[in-house]
């Protein structure tokens, strides 16, 4: 009899669990949902949700900063998960007015911040027990990480073609990644991003220039980068030291953070 009631309870709980229809508006959140066993509950994702590869088959709702409520509501979600300061307030209000639960989570760009985000995602979806296993695996992987110090200044350029190029100062996700990978950000005079200028580029004189894969492609690869005014006059330009990585992998601060730090550290040390 005890076993019978336990089976009924598990059946009911499982049905409630499976009835979730989740729209994820962030790649790190989507990655965590999959690790928590909730991939089948995801009915829509934003364009940064590219890992695991199976998420590429999910309905796309656009970029998290330009998403409309209509596109999300068309998927009949019961829960929308995103990051604070990314989703427009009016969109969040429209979703809430349609009786959709909206959880906009804070993100700290650190190892502790990744753990905290995992807990928040788990709490929002009722996957607390599974989260303990995922967090343990993440912590084990990070503790096993060996970062070789990099005595180089690294400049990150966010590019969308040669007409739109920004450099990272302090406080950005990539700035934090450069530090975690054992290197030094070449620009520390300001926080956030600023327009790239030849003068500031030469003054920073980076040993390595870092970009997203998509950004490097948008300016014609490494050869195109060397044609950008000021690049050839830097140590990075003279030595043709250019590193690129997938944008979400490099700056998402999801569960693959240990792998991303390891890969960046190795590339910077080459």
mmCIF file of C-alpha atoms in Angstrom:
data_model
loop_
_atom_site.group_PDB
_atom_site.id
_atom_site.type_symbol
_atom_site.label_atom_id
_atom_site.label_comp_id
_atom_site.label_asym_id
_atom_site.label_seq_id
_atom_site.Cartn_x
_atom_site.Cartn_y
_atom_site.Cartn_z
ATOM 1 C CA UNK A 1 0.000 0.000 0.000
ATOM 2 C CA UNK A 2 2.857 2.371 0.894
ATOM 3 C CA UNK A 3 4.497 1.648 -2.454
ATOM 4 C CA UNK A 4 1.167 2.300 -4.228
ATOM 5 C CA UNK A 5 0.756 5.786 -2.736
ATOM 6 C CA UNK A 6 4.402 6.593 -3.450
ATOM 7 C CA UNK A 7 3.878 5.622 -7.087
ATOM 8 C CA UNK A 8 0.800 7.863 -7.321
ATOM 9 C CA UNK A 9 2.737 10.750 -5.790
ATOM 10 C CA UNK A 10 5.600 10.318 -8.235
ATOM 11 C CA UNK A 11 3.145 10.108 -11.124
ATOM 12 C CA UNK A 12 1.406 13.341 -10.127
ATOM 13 C CA UNK A 13 4.706 15.135 -9.490
ATOM 14 C CA UNK A 14 6.081 13.950 -12.805
ATOM 15 C CA UNK A 15 3.026 15.214 -14.660
ATOM 16 C CA UNK A 16 3.297 18.630 -13.031
ATOM 17 C CA UNK A 17 7.004 18.695 -13.834
ATOM 18 C CA UNK A 18 6.479 17.737 -17.455
ATOM 19 C CA UNK A 19 3.673 20.281 -17.991
ATOM 20 C CA UNK A 20 6.139 23.140 -17.730
ATOM 21 C CA UNK A 21 6.545 25.099 -20.951
ATOM 22 C CA UNK A 22 9.684 27.191 -20.600
ATOM 23 C CA UNK A 23 11.041 29.967 -22.765
ATOM 24 C CA UNK A 24 14.685 30.759 -22.011
ATOM 25 C CA UNK A 25 16.089 34.153 -22.962
ATOM 26 C CA UNK A 26 19.733 33.468 -22.178
ATOM 27 C CA UNK A 27 22.287 30.915 -23.339
ATOM 28 C CA UNK A 28 23.673 30.173 -19.867
ATOM 29 C CA UNK A 29 20.155 29.619 -18.508
ATOM 30 C CA UNK A 30 19.283 27.318 -21.421
ATOM 31 C CA UNK A 31 22.441 25.307 -20.819
ATOM 32 C CA UNK A 32 21.531 24.938 -17.144
ATOM 33 C CA UNK A 33 17.968 23.895 -17.927
ATOM 34 C CA UNK A 34 19.321 21.083 -20.094
ATOM 35 C CA UNK A 35 21.757 19.983 -17.385
ATOM 36 C CA UNK A 36 18.842 19.903 -14.939
ATOM 37 C CA UNK A 37 16.953 17.491 -17.201
ATOM 38 C CA UNK A 38 14.452 20.071 -18.457
ATOM 39 C CA UNK A 39 15.343 20.245 -22.134
ATOM 40 C CA UNK A 40 12.037 18.697 -23.156
ATOM 41 C CA UNK A 41 10.199 21.431 -21.250
ATOM 42 C CA UNK A 42 11.900 24.184 -23.283
ATOM 43 C CA UNK A 43 9.560 25.451 -26.000
ATOM 44 C CA UNK A 44 11.564 28.482 -27.102
ATOM 45 C CA UNK A 45 15.004 30.069 -26.766
ATOM 46 C CA UNK A 46 16.848 33.248 -27.690
ATOM 47 C CA UNK A 47 19.636 33.331 -30.278
ATOM 48 C CA UNK A 48 22.421 32.982 -27.687
ATOM 49 C CA UNK A 49 21.121 29.531 -26.722
ATOM 50 C CA UNK A 50 23.375 27.447 -28.942
ATOM 51 C CA UNK A 51 24.573 24.770 -26.502
ATOM 52 C CA UNK A 52 23.880 21.899 -26.397
ATOM 53 C CA UNK A 53 23.488 21.702 -30.177
ATOM 54 C CA UNK A 54 20.012 20.188 -29.806
ATOM 55 C CA UNK A 55 18.775 23.639 -28.741
ATOM 56 C CA UNK A 56 19.282 24.797 -32.317
ATOM 57 C CA UNK A 57 16.110 22.868 -33.142
ATOM 58 C CA UNK A 58 14.015 24.863 -30.656
ATOM 59 C CA UNK A 59 11.757 27.749 -31.641
ATOM 60 C CA UNK A 60 13.698 31.035 -31.734
ATOM 61 C CA UNK A 61 12.268 34.182 -30.192
ATOM 62 C CA UNK A 62 15.061 36.564 -31.225
ATOM 63 C CA UNK A 63 17.802 38.362 -29.299
ATOM 64 C CA UNK A 64 17.052 38.846 -25.616
ATOM 65 C CA UNK A 65 17.329 42.661 -25.835
ATOM 66 C CA UNK A 66 14.972 43.034 -28.814
ATOM 67 C CA UNK A 67 12.384 40.324 -28.112
ATOM 68 C CA UNK A 68 8.653 41.053 -28.379
ATOM 69 C CA UNK A 69 6.017 39.667 -26.052
ATOM 70 C CA UNK A 70 3.966 38.399 -28.989
ATOM 71 C CA UNK A 71 6.669 36.008 -30.168
ATOM 72 C CA UNK A 72 7.003 34.529 -26.700
ATOM 73 C CA UNK A 73 3.258 34.283 -26.017
ATOM 74 C CA UNK A 74 2.741 32.433 -29.300
ATOM 75 C CA UNK A 75 4.608 29.497 -27.713
ATOM 76 C CA UNK A 76 2.133 29.343 -24.783
ATOM 77 C CA UNK A 77 4.801 29.317 -22.055
ATOM 78 C CA UNK A 78 4.107 28.784 -18.381
ATOM 79 C CA UNK A 79 7.497 30.218 -17.405
ATOM 80 C CA UNK A 80 9.920 32.702 -18.953
ATOM 81 C CA UNK A 81 13.488 32.842 -17.645
ATOM 82 C CA UNK A 82 15.923 35.620 -18.494
ATOM 83 C CA UNK A 83 18.521 37.972 -17.074
ATOM 84 C CA UNK A 84 17.828 41.251 -15.347
ATOM 85 C CA UNK A 85 18.602 44.345 -17.428
ATOM 86 C CA UNK A 86 18.254 42.398 -20.688
ATOM 87 C CA UNK A 87 14.507 42.043 -21.233
ATOM 88 C CA UNK A 88 12.662 45.318 -21.770
ATOM 89 C CA UNK A 89 10.428 46.166 -18.752
ATOM 90 C CA UNK A 90 7.364 46.661 -20.955
ATOM 91 C CA UNK A 91 7.810 43.174 -22.431
ATOM 92 C CA UNK A 92 8.062 41.638 -18.955
ATOM 93 C CA UNK A 93 4.885 43.520 -17.965
ATOM 94 C CA UNK A 94 3.019 42.234 -21.021
ATOM 95 C CA UNK A 95 4.030 38.660 -20.227
ATOM 96 C CA UNK A 96 2.979 38.984 -16.595
ATOM 97 C CA UNK A 97 -0.348 40.521 -17.667
ATOM 98 C CA UNK A 98 -0.917 37.383 -19.747
ATOM 99 C CA UNK A 99 -0.484 35.272 -16.584
ATOM 100 C CA UNK A 100 2.950 33.976 -17.560
ATOM 101 C CA UNK A 101 5.465 33.601 -14.745
ATOM 102 C CA UNK A 102 8.536 35.704 -15.477
ATOM 103 C CA UNK A 103 11.774 35.259 -13.549
ATOM 104 C CA UNK A 104 14.531 37.733 -14.444
ATOM 105 C CA UNK A 105 17.688 36.670 -12.657
ATOM 106 C CA UNK A 106 20.793 38.649 -11.666
ATOM 107 C CA UNK A 107 24.118 37.398 -12.989
ATOM 108 C CA UNK A 108 27.533 37.911 -11.453
ATOM 109 C CA UNK A 109 30.446 37.178 -13.765
ATOM 110 C CA UNK A 110 32.398 34.842 -11.512
ATOM 111 C CA UNK A 111 32.590 31.196 -10.502
ATOM 112 C CA UNK A 112 30.368 31.919 -7.502
ATOM 113 C CA UNK A 113 27.994 33.774 -9.800
ATOM 114 C CA UNK A 114 27.606 30.716 -12.032
ATOM 115 C CA UNK A 115 26.790 28.576 -9.005
ATOM 116 C CA UNK A 116 24.262 31.154 -7.816
ATOM 117 C CA UNK A 117 22.598 31.308 -11.230
ATOM 118 C CA UNK A 118 22.267 27.520 -11.275
ATOM 119 C CA UNK A 119 20.518 27.584 -7.887
ATOM 120 C CA UNK A 120 18.143 30.318 -9.062
ATOM 121 C CA UNK A 121 17.232 28.427 -12.226
ATOM 122 C CA UNK A 122 16.673 25.258 -10.200
ATOM 123 C CA UNK A 123 14.471 27.074 -7.670
ATOM 124 C CA UNK A 124 12.374 28.597 -10.446
ATOM 125 C CA UNK A 125 11.757 25.196 -12.043
ATOM 126 C CA UNK A 126 11.527 22.885 -9.024
ATOM 127 C CA UNK A 127 14.772 21.072 -9.858
ATOM 128 C CA UNK A 128 16.583 21.658 -6.579
ATOM 129 C CA UNK A 129 17.703 18.076 -6.003
ATOM 130 C CA UNK A 130 19.134 17.667 -9.484
ATOM 131 C CA UNK A 131 20.934 21.000 -9.084
ATOM 132 C CA UNK A 132 22.988 19.582 -6.214
ATOM 133 C CA UNK A 133 24.450 16.949 -8.535
ATOM 134 C CA UNK A 134 25.093 19.468 -11.309
ATOM 135 C CA UNK A 135 26.759 21.924 -8.928
ATOM 136 C CA UNK A 136 28.982 19.190 -7.509
ATOM 137 C CA UNK A 137 30.147 18.220 -10.988
ATOM 138 C CA UNK A 138 30.787 21.871 -11.887
ATOM 139 C CA UNK A 139 32.809 22.470 -8.715
ATOM 140 C CA UNK A 140 34.868 19.321 -9.255
ATOM 141 C CA UNK A 141 35.681 20.395 -12.795
ATOM 142 C CA UNK A 142 36.683 23.886 -11.716
ATOM 143 C CA UNK A 143 38.859 22.655 -8.849
ATOM 144 C CA UNK A 144 40.713 20.418 -11.309
ATOM 145 C CA UNK A 145 41.459 23.396 -13.564
ATOM 146 C CA UNK A 146 45.112 24.431 -13.859
ATOM 147 C CA UNK A 147 45.661 27.957 -15.112
ATOM 148 C CA UNK A 148 49.173 28.803 -16.304
ATOM 149 C CA UNK A 149 49.959 32.507 -15.671
ATOM 150 C CA UNK A 150 49.973 34.601 -18.851
ATOM 151 C CA UNK A 151 52.314 37.592 -18.837
ATOM 152 C CA UNK A 152 50.475 39.328 -21.623
ATOM 153 C CA UNK A 153 48.085 42.253 -22.051
ATOM 154 C CA UNK A 154 44.897 41.208 -23.812
ATOM 155 C CA UNK A 155 42.550 43.567 -25.651
ATOM 156 C CA UNK A 156 39.024 42.387 -26.426
ATOM 157 C CA UNK A 157 37.341 43.918 -29.458
ATOM 158 C CA UNK A 158 33.597 43.488 -29.994
ATOM 159 C CA UNK A 159 33.124 43.761 -33.734
ATOM 160 C CA UNK A 160 30.139 43.761 -36.050
ATOM 161 C CA UNK A 161 31.962 44.705 -39.199
ATOM 162 C CA UNK A 162 34.682 47.341 -39.471
ATOM 163 C CA UNK A 163 32.142 50.121 -38.974
ATOM 164 C CA UNK A 164 31.135 48.913 -35.511
ATOM 165 C CA UNK A 165 34.026 48.037 -33.243
ATOM 166 C CA UNK A 166 34.103 48.454 -29.458
ATOM 167 C CA UNK A 167 36.826 47.693 -26.930
ATOM 168 C CA UNK A 168 36.259 46.239 -23.475
ATOM 169 C CA UNK A 169 37.309 48.076 -20.371
ATOM 170 C CA UNK A 170 36.811 46.670 -16.878
ATOM 171 C CA UNK A 171 33.708 45.052 -15.437
ATOM 172 C CA UNK A 172 32.602 43.210 -18.576
ATOM 173 C CA UNK A 173 32.180 39.425 -18.826
ATOM 174 C CA UNK A 174 35.232 39.221 -21.112
ATOM 175 C CA UNK A 175 37.315 41.333 -18.715
ATOM 176 C CA UNK A 176 36.511 38.816 -15.977
ATOM 177 C CA UNK A 177 37.366 35.915 -18.297
ATOM 178 C CA UNK A 178 40.737 37.438 -19.187
ATOM 179 C CA UNK A 179 41.533 37.628 -15.484
ATOM 180 C CA UNK A 180 40.329 34.080 -14.779
ATOM 181 C CA UNK A 181 42.536 32.873 -17.632
ATOM 182 C CA UNK A 182 45.585 34.355 -15.907
ATOM 183 C CA UNK A 183 46.120 37.390 -18.130
ATOM 184 C CA UNK A 184 45.711 41.173 -17.865
ATOM 185 C CA UNK A 185 43.162 43.356 -19.612
ATOM 186 C CA UNK A 186 45.039 45.881 -21.760
ATOM 187 C CA UNK A 187 42.418 48.569 -21.052
ATOM 188 C CA UNK A 188 41.627 49.525 -17.446
ATOM 189 C CA UNK A 189 40.891 53.264 -17.785
ATOM 190 C CA UNK A 190 37.113 52.838 -18.065
ATOM 191 C CA UNK A 191 34.332 50.349 -17.365
ATOM 192 C CA UNK A 192 32.143 48.734 -19.982
ATOM 193 C CA UNK A 193 32.672 49.247 -23.702
ATOM 194 C CA UNK A 194 33.848 52.240 -25.742
ATOM 195 C CA UNK A 195 34.288 52.903 -29.437
ATOM 196 C CA UNK A 196 37.634 51.722 -30.786
ATOM 197 C CA UNK A 197 40.034 54.398 -31.974
ATOM 198 C CA UNK A 198 43.464 53.993 -33.546
ATOM 199 C CA UNK A 199 44.989 56.250 -30.896
ATOM 200 C CA UNK A 200 43.614 54.280 -27.944
ATOM 201 C CA UNK A 201 44.576 51.020 -29.632
ATOM 202 C CA UNK A 202 48.199 52.071 -30.035
ATOM 203 C CA UNK A 203 48.285 53.457 -26.484
ATOM 204 C CA UNK A 204 46.962 50.179 -25.043
ATOM 205 C CA UNK A 205 49.540 48.239 -27.096
ATOM 206 C CA UNK A 206 48.095 44.762 -26.407
ATOM 207 C CA UNK A 207 50.155 41.617 -26.780
ATOM 208 C CA UNK A 208 47.038 39.700 -27.858
ATOM 209 C CA UNK A 209 43.792 40.809 -29.481
ATOM 210 C CA UNK A 210 40.761 38.712 -28.529
ATOM 211 C CA UNK A 211 37.459 38.588 -30.427
ATOM 212 C CA UNK A 212 34.361 36.454 -30.767
ATOM 213 C CA UNK A 213 34.525 34.073 -33.749
ATOM 214 C CA UNK A 214 31.592 35.901 -35.349
ATOM 215 C CA UNK A 215 33.263 39.276 -34.781
ATOM 216 C CA UNK A 216 36.520 38.204 -36.406
ATOM 217 C CA UNK A 217 34.610 36.817 -39.381
ATOM 218 C CA UNK A 218 32.676 40.080 -39.744
ATOM 219 C CA UNK A 219 35.888 42.051 -40.392
ATOM 220 C CA UNK A 220 37.470 39.581 -42.794
ATOM 221 C CA UNK A 221 39.412 37.380 -40.408
ATOM 222 C CA UNK A 222 42.903 38.040 -39.051
ATOM 223 C CA UNK A 223 43.985 39.689 -42.317
ATOM 224 C CA UNK A 224 41.062 42.089 -42.108
ATOM 225 C CA UNK A 225 41.859 42.890 -38.482
ATOM 226 C CA UNK A 226 45.444 43.831 -39.399
ATOM 227 C CA UNK A 227 44.037 46.453 -41.784
ATOM 228 C CA UNK A 228 42.150 48.216 -38.970
ATOM 229 C CA UNK A 229 43.954 51.513 -38.222
ATOM 230 C CA UNK A 230 46.326 51.116 -35.295
ATOM 231 C CA UNK A 231 46.371 47.318 -35.107
ATOM 232 C CA UNK A 232 49.587 46.879 -37.072
ATOM 233 C CA UNK A 233 51.358 49.267 -34.669
ATOM 234 C CA UNK A 234 50.658 47.094 -31.603
ATOM 235 C CA UNK A 235 52.630 44.109 -30.326
ATOM 236 C CA UNK A 236 49.636 41.929 -31.207
ATOM 237 C CA UNK A 237 49.587 43.258 -34.762
ATOM 238 C CA UNK A 238 53.327 42.946 -35.296
ATOM 239 C CA UNK A 239 53.298 39.353 -34.022
ATOM 240 C CA UNK A 240 49.924 38.540 -35.611
ATOM 241 C CA UNK A 241 48.669 37.345 -32.239
ATOM 242 C CA UNK A 242 44.901 37.111 -32.649
ATOM 243 C CA UNK A 243 42.664 34.788 -30.639
ATOM 244 C CA UNK A 244 38.965 34.134 -31.210
ATOM 245 C CA UNK A 245 36.378 31.975 -29.460
ATOM 246 C CA UNK A 246 32.643 31.344 -29.647
ATOM 247 C CA UNK A 247 30.916 34.308 -28.030
ATOM 248 C CA UNK A 248 28.536 32.428 -25.743
ATOM 249 C CA UNK A 249 31.237 29.971 -24.702
ATOM 250 C CA UNK A 250 33.693 32.766 -23.894
ATOM 251 C CA UNK A 251 31.416 35.224 -22.133
ATOM 252 C CA UNK A 252 28.288 33.337 -21.057
ATOM 253 C CA UNK A 253 29.522 32.219 -17.619
ATOM 254 C CA UNK A 254 27.435 29.067 -17.839
ATOM 255 C CA UNK A 255 28.325 25.558 -16.715
ATOM 256 C CA UNK A 256 31.085 25.325 -19.333
ATOM 257 C CA UNK A 257 33.007 28.085 -17.564
ATOM 258 C CA UNK A 258 35.905 25.782 -16.519
ATOM 259 C CA UNK A 259 36.280 24.582 -20.119
ATOM 260 C CA UNK A 260 36.190 28.159 -21.433
ATOM 261 C CA UNK A 261 38.830 29.355 -18.957
ATOM 262 C CA UNK A 262 41.040 26.396 -19.833
ATOM 263 C CA UNK A 263 40.722 26.973 -23.585
ATOM 264 C CA UNK A 264 41.377 30.718 -23.324
ATOM 265 C CA UNK A 265 44.402 30.122 -21.072
ATOM 266 C CA UNK A 266 45.882 27.661 -23.572
ATOM 267 C CA UNK A 267 45.301 29.951 -26.550
ATOM 268 C CA UNK A 268 46.849 32.932 -24.777
ATOM 269 C CA UNK A 269 49.915 30.867 -23.864
ATOM 270 C CA UNK A 270 50.536 29.656 -27.406
#
